[in-house]
Amino acid sequence: MSPRDLKLPQQRHPEKAHRPDNAQPKKPAWIRVRAPGGKGYSDTHKVIRDHGLATVCEEAGCPNVGECWAHGHATMMIMGEICTRGCTFCNVATGKPQTLDMFEPGRVADAVQKLGLKHVVITSVDRDDLEDGGAEHFAQTIRAVRHRAPETTIEVLTPDFLKCPASALETVVAAKPDVFNHNLETVPGLYPEVRPGARYFHSLRLLQRVKEIDPSMFTKSGIMVGLGEARQAVLQVMDDLRAADVDFLTIGQYLQPTPKHHAVASFITPEEFAAYEKAAYGKGFGMVSATPLTRSSYHAGDDFARLKEARQRALSKA
């Protein structure tokens, strides 16, 4: 049996191969981005390649990869490039993952040091095949980065650990990332069609538990809009996240990776995003990023710095 070629859509997403095509509407002017290039982009690309690492920037087809890599920012994706889930919005390959690479945490840490990152985001595919969902691998990567690049702040963007014991989440929190991020991705009513392998209230509870384990840890979550959700449902998600004491919210436009993925129901205007941002701040989030091109890791370092400042201001007034 020949190895899969993840550049071929039918091999990258076998679970979507028989789905009918969804038309991909033309993007409005505010979505356009420049093609990646330049020395900064090339230098980042080389470090990633030399260390044999995967990035969610490439695997998920992020529109901001050119800007971020040009500034030496990259989101490391650990535990391989094949996910055990088949979410209809996501461009990460689906299938049976390979065994964990025990040397990967060290390579991530070395790349972080070589890139001179002030802030690193570490994410992963879902690993439902592992008893702890990869929690210990996350913890080892956090510790390796702390050892190699002690000045770098660390943000993790984790899976939901749906099929794991409670100790999985505790393992990641105990490794002391600066920010714990887990994305809800969409409103609860769209979970069956957008995120069929996940459970909305489990993800919400995961974020709440982080704060129960370590009240000082910053928590973060994000959703996409343009999938067919109602505005009121988005506002309800904000309320749910604030009830779970989540500090930081990101909202971005869903962009359809291929005709086999979930259709774009609408393009949300910049004015609508500004209204979402105003509403979220009104509900008590310490930091909000809501623009068409917002992604979980986009400007994450700068946003984290502003979030810390906002907490300090709030504490000084208390």
PDB file of C-alpha atoms in Angstrom, residues 10-288:
ATOM      1  CA  GLN A  10      -9.281  12.928  -1.965  1.00  0.00           C
ATOM      2  CA  GLN A  11      -6.378  11.474   0.025  1.00  0.00           C
ATOM      3  CA  ARG A  12      -6.157  14.421   2.394  1.00  0.00           C
ATOM      4  CA  HIS A  13      -9.864  14.268   3.209  1.00  0.00           C
ATOM      5  CA  PRO A  14     -11.146  10.758   2.405  1.00  0.00           C
ATOM      6  CA  GLU A  15     -14.188  11.361   4.627  1.00  0.00           C
ATOM      7  CA  LYS A  16     -15.217  14.283   2.400  1.00  0.00           C
ATOM      8  CA  ALA A  17     -14.489  12.677  -0.994  1.00  0.00           C
ATOM      9  CA  HIS A  18     -18.107  11.656  -1.620  1.00  0.00           C
ATOM     10  CA  ARG A  19     -19.683  14.885  -0.386  1.00  0.00           C
ATOM     11  CA  PRO A  20     -21.353  17.074  -3.024  1.00  0.00           C
ATOM     12  CA  ASP A  21     -19.395  20.152  -4.014  1.00  0.00           C
ATOM     13  CA  ASN A  22     -20.323  23.452  -2.391  1.00  0.00           C
ATOM     14  CA  ALA A  23     -19.858  26.546  -4.528  1.00  0.00           C
ATOM     15  CA  GLN A  24     -17.039  28.791  -3.324  1.00  0.00           C
ATOM     16  CA  PRO A  25     -18.275  32.394  -3.553  1.00  0.00           C
ATOM     17  CA  LYS A  26     -15.951  35.174  -4.605  1.00  0.00           C
ATOM     18  CA  LYS A  27     -14.285  36.819  -1.623  1.00  0.00           C
ATOM     19  CA  PRO A  28     -15.137  40.479  -0.955  1.00  0.00           C
ATOM     20  CA  ALA A  29     -12.423  43.128  -1.142  1.00  0.00           C
ATOM     21  CA  TRP A  30     -11.835  43.160   2.636  1.00  0.00           C
ATOM     22  CA  ILE A  31     -10.758  39.494   2.608  1.00  0.00           C
ATOM     23  CA  ARG A  32      -7.945  39.850   0.052  1.00  0.00           C
ATOM     24  CA  VAL A  33      -4.391  39.195   1.268  1.00  0.00           C
ATOM     25  CA  ARG A  34      -1.003  39.320  -0.413  1.00  0.00           C
ATOM     26  CA  ALA A  35       0.662  36.134  -1.608  1.00  0.00           C
ATOM     27  CA  PRO A  36       3.414  35.001   0.802  1.00  0.00           C
ATOM     28  CA  GLY A  37       7.006  35.894   0.007  1.00  0.00           C
ATOM     29  CA  GLY A  38      10.080  37.885   1.022  1.00  0.00           C
ATOM     30  CA  LYS A  39      13.171  37.138   3.102  1.00  0.00           C
ATOM     31  CA  GLY A  40      11.394  36.911   6.469  1.00  0.00           C
ATOM     32  CA  TYR A  41       8.934  34.405   5.056  1.00  0.00           C
ATOM     33  CA  SER A  42      11.749  32.355   3.488  1.00  0.00           C
ATOM     34  CA  ASP A  43      13.800  32.359   6.698  1.00  0.00           C
ATOM     35  CA  THR A  44      10.855  31.144   8.792  1.00  0.00           C
ATOM     36  CA  HIS A  45      10.012  28.500   6.181  1.00  0.00           C
ATOM     37  CA  LYS A  46      13.599  27.215   6.291  1.00  0.00           C
ATOM     38  CA  VAL A  47      13.683  26.895  10.097  1.00  0.00           C
ATOM     39  CA  ILE A  48      10.365  25.009  10.072  1.00  0.00           C
ATOM     40  CA  ARG A  49      11.571  22.672   7.308  1.00  0.00           C
ATOM     41  CA  ASP A  50      15.032  22.107   8.825  1.00  0.00           C
ATOM     42  CA  HIS A  51      13.415  20.997  12.078  1.00  0.00           C
ATOM     43  CA  GLY A  52      10.904  18.696  10.408  1.00  0.00           C
ATOM     44  CA  LEU A  53       7.948  20.508  11.980  1.00  0.00           C
ATOM     45  CA  ALA A  54       4.337  21.006  10.911  1.00  0.00           C
ATOM     46  CA  THR A  55       2.543  24.325  11.295  1.00  0.00           C
ATOM     47  CA  VAL A  56      -1.173  24.975  11.421  1.00  0.00           C
ATOM     48  CA  CYS A  57      -0.400  28.001   9.238  1.00  0.00           C
ATOM     49  CA  GLU A  58       0.207  25.652   6.301  1.00  0.00           C
ATOM     50  CA  GLU A  59      -1.939  22.645   7.198  1.00  0.00           C
ATOM     51  CA  ALA A  60      -5.078  24.701   7.782  1.00  0.00           C
ATOM     52  CA  GLY A  61      -4.402  27.038   4.849  1.00  0.00           C
ATOM     53  CA  CYS A  62      -4.375  30.190   6.990  1.00  0.00           C
ATOM     54  CA  PRO A  63      -4.756  33.401   4.920  1.00  0.00           C
ATOM     55  CA  ASN A  64      -2.316  35.249   7.205  1.00  0.00           C
ATOM     56  CA  VAL A  65       0.663  32.926   6.682  1.00  0.00           C
ATOM     57  CA  GLY A  66       2.523  35.448   4.503  1.00  0.00           C
ATOM     58  CA  GLU A  67       2.267  38.278   7.042  1.00  0.00           C
ATOM     59  CA  CYS A  68       3.009  36.122  10.091  1.00  0.00           C
ATOM     60  CA  TRP A  69       5.970  34.230   8.626  1.00  0.00           C
ATOM     61  CA  ALA A  70       7.443  37.468   7.259  1.00  0.00           C
ATOM     62  CA  HIS A  71       7.615  38.643  10.892  1.00  0.00           C
ATOM     63  CA  GLY A  72       9.021  35.339  12.180  1.00  0.00           C
ATOM     64  CA  HIS A  73       5.742  34.191  13.753  1.00  0.00           C
ATOM     65  CA  ALA A  74       4.577  30.602  13.332  1.00  0.00           C
ATOM     66  CA  THR A  75       2.092  28.348  15.109  1.00  0.00           C
ATOM     67  CA  MET A  76       3.656  24.960  15.795  1.00  0.00           C
ATOM     68  CA  MET A  77       1.400  21.962  15.222  1.00  0.00           C
ATOM     69  CA  ILE A  78       2.568  18.958  17.227  1.00  0.00           C
ATOM     70  CA  MET A  79       1.705  15.238  17.162  1.00  0.00           C
ATOM     71  CA  GLY A  80       1.735  14.942  13.379  1.00  0.00           C
ATOM     72  CA  GLU A  81      -0.308  16.386  10.545  1.00  0.00           C
ATOM     73  CA  ILE A  82      -3.139  13.817  10.442  1.00  0.00           C
ATOM     74  CA  CYS A  83      -6.196  14.364  12.657  1.00  0.00           C
ATOM     75  CA  THR A  84      -8.587  11.706  13.957  1.00  0.00           C
ATOM     76  CA  ARG A  85     -11.574  14.049  13.476  1.00  0.00           C
ATOM     77  CA  GLY A  86     -13.286  15.141  10.258  1.00  0.00           C
ATOM     78  CA  CYS A  87     -14.714  18.586  11.001  1.00  0.00           C
ATOM     79  CA  THR A  88     -16.395  19.981   7.892  1.00  0.00           C
ATOM     80  CA  PHE A  89     -14.708  23.395   8.131  1.00  0.00           C
ATOM     81  CA  CYS A  90     -11.113  22.233   8.619  1.00  0.00           C
ATOM     82  CA  ASN A  91      -8.374  21.688   6.033  1.00  0.00           C
ATOM     83  CA  VAL A  92      -6.120  19.573   8.278  1.00  0.00           C
ATOM     84  CA  ALA A  93      -5.824  16.024   6.895  1.00  0.00           C
ATOM     85  CA  THR A  94      -8.024  13.301   8.415  1.00  0.00           C
ATOM     86  CA  GLY A  95      -7.154   9.666   9.034  1.00  0.00           C
ATOM     87  CA  LYS A  96      -5.077   7.373  11.219  1.00  0.00           C
ATOM     88  CA  PRO A  97      -2.142   9.323  12.700  1.00  0.00           C
ATOM     89  CA  GLN A  98       1.409   8.068  13.068  1.00  0.00           C
ATOM     90  CA  THR A  99       2.987   7.223  16.406  1.00  0.00           C
ATOM     91  CA  LEU A 100       4.176  10.148  18.525  1.00  0.00           C
ATOM     92  CA  ASP A 101       7.683  11.451  17.884  1.00  0.00           C
ATOM     93  CA  MET A 102       9.462  11.587  21.250  1.00  0.00           C
ATOM     94  CA  PHE A 103      12.040  14.034  19.872  1.00  0.00           C
ATOM     95  CA  GLU A 104       9.467  16.529  18.611  1.00  0.00           C
ATOM     96  CA  PRO A 105       9.289  18.664  21.817  1.00  0.00           C
ATOM     97  CA  GLY A 106      13.027  19.318  21.588  1.00  0.00           C
ATOM     98  CA  ARG A 107      12.826  20.256  17.911  1.00  0.00           C
ATOM     99  CA  VAL A 108       9.963  22.664  18.605  1.00  0.00           C
ATOM    100  CA  ALA A 109      11.974  24.290  21.401  1.00  0.00           C
ATOM    101  CA  ASP A 110      15.038  24.610  19.158  1.00  0.00           C
ATOM    102  CA  ALA A 111      12.967  26.212  16.387  1.00  0.00           C
ATOM    103  CA  VAL A 112      11.404  28.672  18.855  1.00  0.00           C
ATOM    104  CA  GLN A 113      14.883  29.684  19.998  1.00  0.00           C
ATOM    105  CA  LYS A 114      16.243  30.031  16.432  1.00  0.00           C
ATOM    106  CA  LEU A 115      13.248  32.110  15.330  1.00  0.00           C
ATOM    107  CA  GLY A 116      13.695  34.324  18.391  1.00  0.00           C
ATOM    108  CA  LEU A 117       9.988  34.161  19.209  1.00  0.00           C
ATOM    109  CA  LYS A 118       8.724  36.342  22.043  1.00  0.00           C
ATOM    110  CA  HIS A 119       5.444  34.404  22.043  1.00  0.00           C
ATOM    111  CA  VAL A 120       4.766  30.945  20.604  1.00  0.00           C
ATOM    112  CA  VAL A 121       1.467  29.203  19.957  1.00  0.00           C
ATOM    113  CA  ILE A 122       1.558  25.409  20.186  1.00  0.00           C
ATOM    114  CA  THR A 123      -1.421  23.535  18.800  1.00  0.00           C
ATOM    115  CA  SER A 124      -2.122  19.998  17.639  1.00  0.00           C
ATOM    116  CA  VAL A 125      -4.348  17.715  15.689  1.00  0.00           C
ATOM    117  CA  ASP A 126      -6.966  15.758  17.626  1.00  0.00           C
ATOM    118  CA  ARG A 127      -5.483  12.460  18.815  1.00  0.00           C
ATOM    119  CA  ASP A 128      -8.481  10.367  19.852  1.00  0.00           C
ATOM    120  CA  ASP A 129      -6.233   7.316  19.373  1.00  0.00           C
ATOM    121  CA  LEU A 130      -4.184   8.224  22.469  1.00  0.00           C
ATOM    122  CA  GLU A 131      -5.411   7.518  25.997  1.00  0.00           C
ATOM    123  CA  ASP A 132      -4.516  11.016  27.204  1.00  0.00           C
ATOM    124  CA  GLY A 133      -5.242  12.731  23.857  1.00  0.00           C
ATOM    125  CA  GLY A 134      -1.600  13.816  23.710  1.00  0.00           C
ATOM    126  CA  ALA A 135      -1.704  15.813  26.960  1.00  0.00           C
ATOM    127  CA  GLU A 136       1.702  14.600  28.148  1.00  0.00           C
ATOM    128  CA  HIS A 137       3.215  15.455  24.751  1.00  0.00           C
ATOM    129  CA  PHE A 138       1.856  19.001  25.135  1.00  0.00           C
ATOM    130  CA  ALA A 139       3.370  19.189  28.621  1.00  0.00           C
ATOM    131  CA  GLN A 140       6.760  17.951  27.410  1.00  0.00           C
ATOM    132  CA  THR A 141       6.751  20.529  24.613  1.00  0.00           C
ATOM    133  CA  ILE A 142       5.903  23.351  27.033  1.00  0.00           C
ATOM    134  CA  ARG A 143       8.720  22.276  29.370  1.00  0.00           C
ATOM    135  CA  ALA A 144      11.198  21.995  26.475  1.00  0.00           C
ATOM    136  CA  VAL A 145      10.395  25.512  25.249  1.00  0.00           C
ATOM    137  CA  ARG A 146      10.665  26.876  28.804  1.00  0.00           C
ATOM    138  CA  HIS A 147      14.125  25.295  29.104  1.00  0.00           C
ATOM    139  CA  ARG A 148      15.445  26.424  25.701  1.00  0.00           C
ATOM    140  CA  ALA A 149      13.736  29.828  25.461  1.00  0.00           C
ATOM    141  CA  PRO A 150      12.851  30.931  29.022  1.00  0.00           C
ATOM    142  CA  GLU A 151      11.838  34.460  27.952  1.00  0.00           C
ATOM    143  CA  THR A 152       9.275  33.213  25.423  1.00  0.00           C
ATOM    144  CA  THR A 153       5.644  33.258  26.531  1.00  0.00           C
ATOM    145  CA  ILE A 154       3.702  30.119  25.612  1.00  0.00           C
ATOM    146  CA  GLU A 155       0.136  29.765  24.389  1.00  0.00           C
ATOM    147  CA  VAL A 156      -1.391  26.336  23.851  1.00  0.00           C
ATOM    148  CA  LEU A 157      -4.360  25.723  21.577  1.00  0.00           C
ATOM    149  CA  THR A 158      -5.515  22.269  22.601  1.00  0.00           C
ATOM    150  CA  PRO A 159      -8.015  19.674  21.416  1.00  0.00           C
ATOM    151  CA  ASP A 160     -11.043  18.971  23.598  1.00  0.00           C
ATOM    152  CA  PHE A 161      -9.719  15.747  25.255  1.00  0.00           C
ATOM    153  CA  LEU A 162     -13.288  14.460  24.845  1.00  0.00           C
ATOM    154  CA  LYS A 163     -12.497  10.767  25.345  1.00  0.00           C
ATOM    155  CA  CYS A 164      -9.816  11.255  28.000  1.00  0.00           C
ATOM    156  CA  PRO A 165      -9.773  11.106  31.806  1.00  0.00           C
ATOM    157  CA  ALA A 166      -9.868  14.411  33.714  1.00  0.00           C
ATOM    158  CA  SER A 167      -6.151  14.061  34.404  1.00  0.00           C
ATOM    159  CA  ALA A 168      -5.368  14.882  30.739  1.00  0.00           C
ATOM    160  CA  LEU A 169      -6.387  18.520  31.121  1.00  0.00           C
ATOM    161  CA  GLU A 170      -4.679  18.679  34.525  1.00  0.00           C
ATOM    162  CA  THR A 171      -1.417  17.524  32.912  1.00  0.00           C
ATOM    163  CA  VAL A 172      -1.432  20.410  30.419  1.00  0.00           C
ATOM    164  CA  VAL A 173      -2.404  23.053  32.991  1.00  0.00           C
ATOM    165  CA  ALA A 174       0.274  21.799  35.408  1.00  0.00           C
ATOM    166  CA  ALA A 175       2.933  22.511  32.751  1.00  0.00           C
ATOM    167  CA  LYS A 176       2.031  26.207  33.176  1.00  0.00           C
ATOM    168  CA  PRO A 177       1.445  27.654  29.712  1.00  0.00           C
ATOM    169  CA  ASP A 178       0.830  31.406  29.849  1.00  0.00           C
ATOM    170  CA  VAL A 179      -2.397  31.109  27.848  1.00  0.00           C
ATOM    171  CA  PHE A 180      -4.728  28.116  27.532  1.00  0.00           C
ATOM    172  CA  ASN A 181      -6.762  28.330  24.341  1.00  0.00           C
ATOM    173  CA  HIS A 182      -9.466  25.961  23.177  1.00  0.00           C
ATOM    174  CA  ASN A 183     -11.756  27.037  20.353  1.00  0.00           C
ATOM    175  CA  LEU A 184     -15.511  26.503  20.426  1.00  0.00           C
ATOM    176  CA  GLU A 185     -15.363  27.146  16.632  1.00  0.00           C
ATOM    177  CA  THR A 186     -19.095  27.797  16.141  1.00  0.00           C
ATOM    178  CA  VAL A 187     -22.461  28.176  17.857  1.00  0.00           C
ATOM    179  CA  PRO A 188     -23.976  25.059  19.503  1.00  0.00           C
ATOM    180  CA  GLY A 189     -26.763  24.648  16.944  1.00  0.00           C
ATOM    181  CA  LEU A 190     -24.220  24.125  14.137  1.00  0.00           C
ATOM    182  CA  TYR A 191     -22.092  21.519  15.940  1.00  0.00           C
ATOM    183  CA  PRO A 192     -23.736  18.460  14.290  1.00  0.00           C
ATOM    184  CA  GLU A 193     -22.820  19.695  10.790  1.00  0.00           C
ATOM    185  CA  VAL A 194     -19.659  21.739  11.461  1.00  0.00           C
ATOM    186  CA  ARG A 195     -17.925  19.942  14.336  1.00  0.00           C
ATOM    187  CA  PRO A 196     -19.629  16.506  14.456  1.00  0.00           C
ATOM    188  CA  GLY A 197     -16.985  14.778  16.582  1.00  0.00           C
ATOM    189  CA  ALA A 198     -17.137  17.401  19.358  1.00  0.00           C
ATOM    190  CA  ARG A 199     -19.620  18.515  22.029  1.00  0.00           C
ATOM    191  CA  TYR A 200     -20.257  22.210  22.699  1.00  0.00           C
ATOM    192  CA  PHE A 201     -20.849  21.956  26.427  1.00  0.00           C
ATOM    193  CA  HIS A 202     -17.859  19.657  26.917  1.00  0.00           C
ATOM    194  CA  SER A 203     -15.601  22.266  25.268  1.00  0.00           C
ATOM    195  CA  LEU A 204     -17.158  25.020  27.372  1.00  0.00           C
ATOM    196  CA  ARG A 205     -16.649  22.985  30.535  1.00  0.00           C
ATOM    197  CA  LEU A 206     -13.016  22.312  29.558  1.00  0.00           C
ATOM    198  CA  LEU A 207     -12.321  26.051  29.564  1.00  0.00           C
ATOM    199  CA  GLN A 208     -14.125  26.484  32.867  1.00  0.00           C
ATOM    200  CA  ARG A 209     -12.069  23.683  34.456  1.00  0.00           C
ATOM    201  CA  VAL A 210      -8.805  25.367  33.465  1.00  0.00           C
ATOM    202  CA  LYS A 211      -9.740  28.339  35.657  1.00  0.00           C
ATOM    203  CA  GLU A 212     -10.820  26.011  38.496  1.00  0.00           C
ATOM    204  CA  ILE A 213      -7.431  24.256  38.395  1.00  0.00           C
ATOM    205  CA  ASP A 214      -5.390  27.471  38.043  1.00  0.00           C
ATOM    206  CA  PRO A 215      -7.375  30.720  38.523  1.00  0.00           C
ATOM    207  CA  SER A 216      -4.364  32.805  37.448  1.00  0.00           C
ATOM    208  CA  MET A 217      -4.078  31.226  33.978  1.00  0.00           C
ATOM    209  CA  PHE A 218      -5.332  33.254  31.021  1.00  0.00           C
ATOM    210  CA  THR A 219      -7.972  31.427  28.984  1.00  0.00           C
ATOM    211  CA  LYS A 220      -8.979  32.060  25.409  1.00  0.00           C
ATOM    212  CA  SER A 221     -11.461  30.768  22.857  1.00  0.00           C
ATOM    213  CA  GLY A 222     -12.553  31.577  19.340  1.00  0.00           C
ATOM    214  CA  ILE A 223     -15.345  31.087  16.856  1.00  0.00           C
ATOM    215  CA  MET A 224     -15.823  31.497  13.120  1.00  0.00           C
ATOM    216  CA  VAL A 225     -18.768  33.381  11.634  1.00  0.00           C
ATOM    217  CA  GLY A 226     -20.302  33.100   8.191  1.00  0.00           C
ATOM    218  CA  LEU A 227     -21.274  29.440   8.664  1.00  0.00           C
ATOM    219  CA  GLY A 228     -24.986  30.211   8.899  1.00  0.00           C
ATOM    220  CA  GLU A 229     -25.210  31.236  12.558  1.00  0.00           C
ATOM    221  CA  ALA A 230     -27.639  33.865  13.851  1.00  0.00           C
ATOM    222  CA  ARG A 231     -26.282  36.995  15.551  1.00  0.00           C
ATOM    223  CA  GLN A 232     -28.187  36.166  18.732  1.00  0.00           C
ATOM    224  CA  ALA A 233     -26.490  32.758  18.875  1.00  0.00           C
ATOM    225  CA  VAL A 234     -23.072  34.458  18.707  1.00  0.00           C
ATOM    226  CA  LEU A 235     -24.032  36.742  21.579  1.00  0.00           C
ATOM    227  CA  GLN A 236     -25.142  33.678  23.573  1.00  0.00           C
ATOM    228  CA  VAL A 237     -21.740  32.046  22.994  1.00  0.00           C
ATOM    229  CA  MET A 238     -20.136  35.202  24.409  1.00  0.00           C
ATOM    230  CA  ASP A 239     -22.319  34.908  27.528  1.00  0.00           C
ATOM    231  CA  ASP A 240     -21.458  31.221  27.886  1.00  0.00           C
ATOM    232  CA  LEU A 241     -17.731  31.946  27.644  1.00  0.00           C
ATOM    233  CA  ARG A 242     -17.913  34.753  30.184  1.00  0.00           C
ATOM    234  CA  ALA A 243     -19.807  32.442  32.557  1.00  0.00           C
ATOM    235  CA  ALA A 244     -16.810  30.105  32.203  1.00  0.00           C
ATOM    236  CA  ASP A 245     -14.537  33.091  33.067  1.00  0.00           C
ATOM    237  CA  VAL A 246     -12.781  33.098  29.676  1.00  0.00           C
ATOM    238  CA  ASP A 247     -10.551  36.170  29.272  1.00  0.00           C
ATOM    239  CA  PHE A 248      -9.939  36.444  25.542  1.00  0.00           C
ATOM    240  CA  LEU A 249     -12.268  35.991  22.547  1.00  0.00           C
ATOM    241  CA  THR A 250     -11.384  35.787  18.844  1.00  0.00           C
ATOM    242  CA  ILE A 251     -13.963  35.986  16.044  1.00  0.00           C
ATOM    243  CA  GLY A 252     -13.020  35.550  12.387  1.00  0.00           C
ATOM    244  CA  GLN A 253     -14.618  34.939   9.006  1.00  0.00           C
ATOM    245  CA  TYR A 254     -14.966  31.310   7.931  1.00  0.00           C
ATOM    246  CA  LEU A 255     -13.267  30.684   4.581  1.00  0.00           C
ATOM    247  CA  GLN A 256     -14.032  27.481   2.694  1.00  0.00           C
ATOM    248  CA  PRO A 257     -10.818  25.511   1.975  1.00  0.00           C
ATOM    249  CA  THR A 258     -12.208  23.329  -0.868  1.00  0.00           C
ATOM    250  CA  PRO A 259     -15.569  22.658  -2.601  1.00  0.00           C
ATOM    251  CA  LYS A 260     -15.938  19.563  -0.376  1.00  0.00           C
ATOM    252  CA  HIS A 261     -15.897  21.625   2.831  1.00  0.00           C
ATOM    253  CA  HIS A 262     -18.800  23.382   4.558  1.00  0.00           C
ATOM    254  CA  ALA A 263     -20.203  26.174   2.420  1.00  0.00           C
ATOM    255  CA  VAL A 264     -19.710  29.837   3.276  1.00  0.00           C
ATOM    256  CA  ALA A 265     -23.198  31.035   4.175  1.00  0.00           C
ATOM    257  CA  SER A 266     -22.258  34.724   4.247  1.00  0.00           C
ATOM    258  CA  PHE A 267     -19.365  37.174   4.399  1.00  0.00           C
ATOM    259  CA  ILE A 268     -19.630  39.237   7.572  1.00  0.00           C
ATOM    260  CA  THR A 269     -18.796  42.912   6.994  1.00  0.00           C
ATOM    261  CA  PRO A 270     -16.072  44.756   8.912  1.00  0.00           C
ATOM    262  CA  GLU A 271     -18.829  46.869  10.493  1.00  0.00           C
ATOM    263  CA  GLU A 272     -20.565  43.748  11.810  1.00  0.00           C
ATOM    264  CA  PHE A 273     -17.264  42.516  13.229  1.00  0.00           C
ATOM    265  CA  ALA A 274     -16.784  45.879  14.973  1.00  0.00           C
ATOM    266  CA  ALA A 275     -20.255  45.485  16.502  1.00  0.00           C
ATOM    267  CA  TYR A 276     -19.353  41.984  17.754  1.00  0.00           C
ATOM    268  CA  GLU A 277     -16.149  43.365  19.279  1.00  0.00           C
ATOM    269  CA  LYS A 278     -18.043  46.147  21.064  1.00  0.00           C
ATOM    270  CA  ALA A 279     -20.610  43.656  22.384  1.00  0.00           C
ATOM    271  CA  ALA A 280     -17.888  41.291  23.635  1.00  0.00           C
ATOM    272  CA  TYR A 281     -16.056  44.038  25.515  1.00  0.00           C
ATOM    273  CA  GLY A 282     -19.400  45.043  26.990  1.00  0.00           C
ATOM    274  CA  LYS A 283     -19.830  41.526  28.331  1.00  0.00           C
ATOM    275  CA  GLY A 284     -16.524  41.712  30.194  1.00  0.00           C
ATOM    276  CA  PHE A 285     -13.822  40.079  28.063  1.00  0.00           C
ATOM    277  CA  GLY A 286     -10.364  41.408  28.843  1.00  0.00           C
ATOM    278  CA  MET A 287      -9.272  41.148  25.204  1.00  0.00           C
ATOM    279  CA  VAL A 288     -11.236  40.770  21.965  1.00  0.00           C
TER     280      VAL A 288
END
